[in-house]
Protein backbone atom coordinates (compact mmCIF):
# COMPACT_ATOMS: atom_id res chain seq x y z
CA UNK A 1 22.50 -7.74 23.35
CA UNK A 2 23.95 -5.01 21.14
CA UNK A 3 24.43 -7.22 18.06
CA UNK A 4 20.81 -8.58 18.14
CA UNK A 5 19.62 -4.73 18.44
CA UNK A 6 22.11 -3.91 15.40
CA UNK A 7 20.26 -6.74 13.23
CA UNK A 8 16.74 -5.56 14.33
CA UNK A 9 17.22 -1.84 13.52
CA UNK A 10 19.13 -3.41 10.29
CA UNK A 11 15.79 -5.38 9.73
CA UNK A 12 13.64 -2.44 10.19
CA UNK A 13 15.83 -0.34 7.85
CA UNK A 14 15.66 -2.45 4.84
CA UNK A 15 11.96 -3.73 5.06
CA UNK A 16 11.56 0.61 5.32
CA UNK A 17 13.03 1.00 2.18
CA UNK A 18 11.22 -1.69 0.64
CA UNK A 19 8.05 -0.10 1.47
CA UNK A 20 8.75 3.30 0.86
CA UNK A 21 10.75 2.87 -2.43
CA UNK A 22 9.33 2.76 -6.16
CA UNK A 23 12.25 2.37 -8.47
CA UNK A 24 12.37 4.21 -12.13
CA UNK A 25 13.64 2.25 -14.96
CA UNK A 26 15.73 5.13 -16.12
CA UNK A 27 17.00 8.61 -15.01
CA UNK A 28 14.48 11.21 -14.67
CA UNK A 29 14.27 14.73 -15.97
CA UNK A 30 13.77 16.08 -11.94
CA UNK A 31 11.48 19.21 -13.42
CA UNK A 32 9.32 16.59 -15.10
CA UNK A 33 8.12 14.17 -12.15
CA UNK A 34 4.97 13.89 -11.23
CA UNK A 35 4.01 11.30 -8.99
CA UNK A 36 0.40 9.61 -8.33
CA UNK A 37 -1.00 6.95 -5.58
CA UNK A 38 -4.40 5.53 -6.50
CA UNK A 39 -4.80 8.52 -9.49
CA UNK A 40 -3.86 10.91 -6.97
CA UNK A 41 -1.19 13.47 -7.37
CA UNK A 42 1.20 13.24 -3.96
CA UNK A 43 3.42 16.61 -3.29
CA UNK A 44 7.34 16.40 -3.49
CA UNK A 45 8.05 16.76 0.37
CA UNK A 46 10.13 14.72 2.45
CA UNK A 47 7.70 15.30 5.43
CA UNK A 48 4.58 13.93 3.90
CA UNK A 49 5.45 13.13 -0.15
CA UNK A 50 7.84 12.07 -2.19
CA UNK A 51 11.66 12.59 -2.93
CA UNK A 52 14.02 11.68 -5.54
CA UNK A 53 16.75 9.72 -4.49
CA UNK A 54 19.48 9.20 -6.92
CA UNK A 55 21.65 6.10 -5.16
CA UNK A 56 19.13 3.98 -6.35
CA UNK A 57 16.95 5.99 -8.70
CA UNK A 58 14.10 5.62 -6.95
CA UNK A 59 11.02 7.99 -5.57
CA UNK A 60 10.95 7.19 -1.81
CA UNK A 61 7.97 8.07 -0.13
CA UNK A 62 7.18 10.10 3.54
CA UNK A 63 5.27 10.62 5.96
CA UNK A 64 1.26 10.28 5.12
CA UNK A 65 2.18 9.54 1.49
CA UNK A 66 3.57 6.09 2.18
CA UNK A 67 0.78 4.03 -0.33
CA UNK A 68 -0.81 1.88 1.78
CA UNK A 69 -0.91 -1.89 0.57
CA UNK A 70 -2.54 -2.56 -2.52
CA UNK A 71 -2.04 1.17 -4.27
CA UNK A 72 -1.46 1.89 -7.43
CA UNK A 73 1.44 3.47 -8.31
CA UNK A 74 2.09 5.74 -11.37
CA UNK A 75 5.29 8.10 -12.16
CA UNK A 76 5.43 10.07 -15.39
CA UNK A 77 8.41 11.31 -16.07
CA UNK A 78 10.36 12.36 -18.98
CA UNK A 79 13.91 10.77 -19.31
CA UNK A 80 17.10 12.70 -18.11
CA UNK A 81 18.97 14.71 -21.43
CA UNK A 82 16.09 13.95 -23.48
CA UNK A 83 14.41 17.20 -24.93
């Protein structure tokens, strides 16, 4: 059934994102991230990393950089038009 196959891949989507994202609580100065799983620095790469993504000002992780359960997660950043 095409509907139930919608839902599923609608499903898989969303728990994806859930995973994968970190939110920021504010805008980030893009030159300034620096992202770290378990006091590790991860690359920015969208193959095996992390990106920005601004609909939801978040860091969404790739690839082998996906923090496994349990990870700590640390962004320092500074904030966006602050000098």
């Amino acid at each position: 059934d095409s509907e139930f196959s919608r839902a599923v891949k609608t499903m898989r989507a969303r728990l994806l994102s859930i995973v994968t994202e970190y939110p920021l609580a504010k805008k980030p100065n893009l030159l300034t991230v620096k992202v770290f799983v378990n006091n590790r620095l991860v690359p920015e790469s969208d193959e095996n990393g992390w990106k920005y993504y601004l609909p939801t000002n978040s860091i969404r992780f790739y690839g082998e950089a996906v923090p496994k359960a349990g990870s700590t997660i640390a962004v320092d950043y500074d904030r966006d038009g602050v000098q």
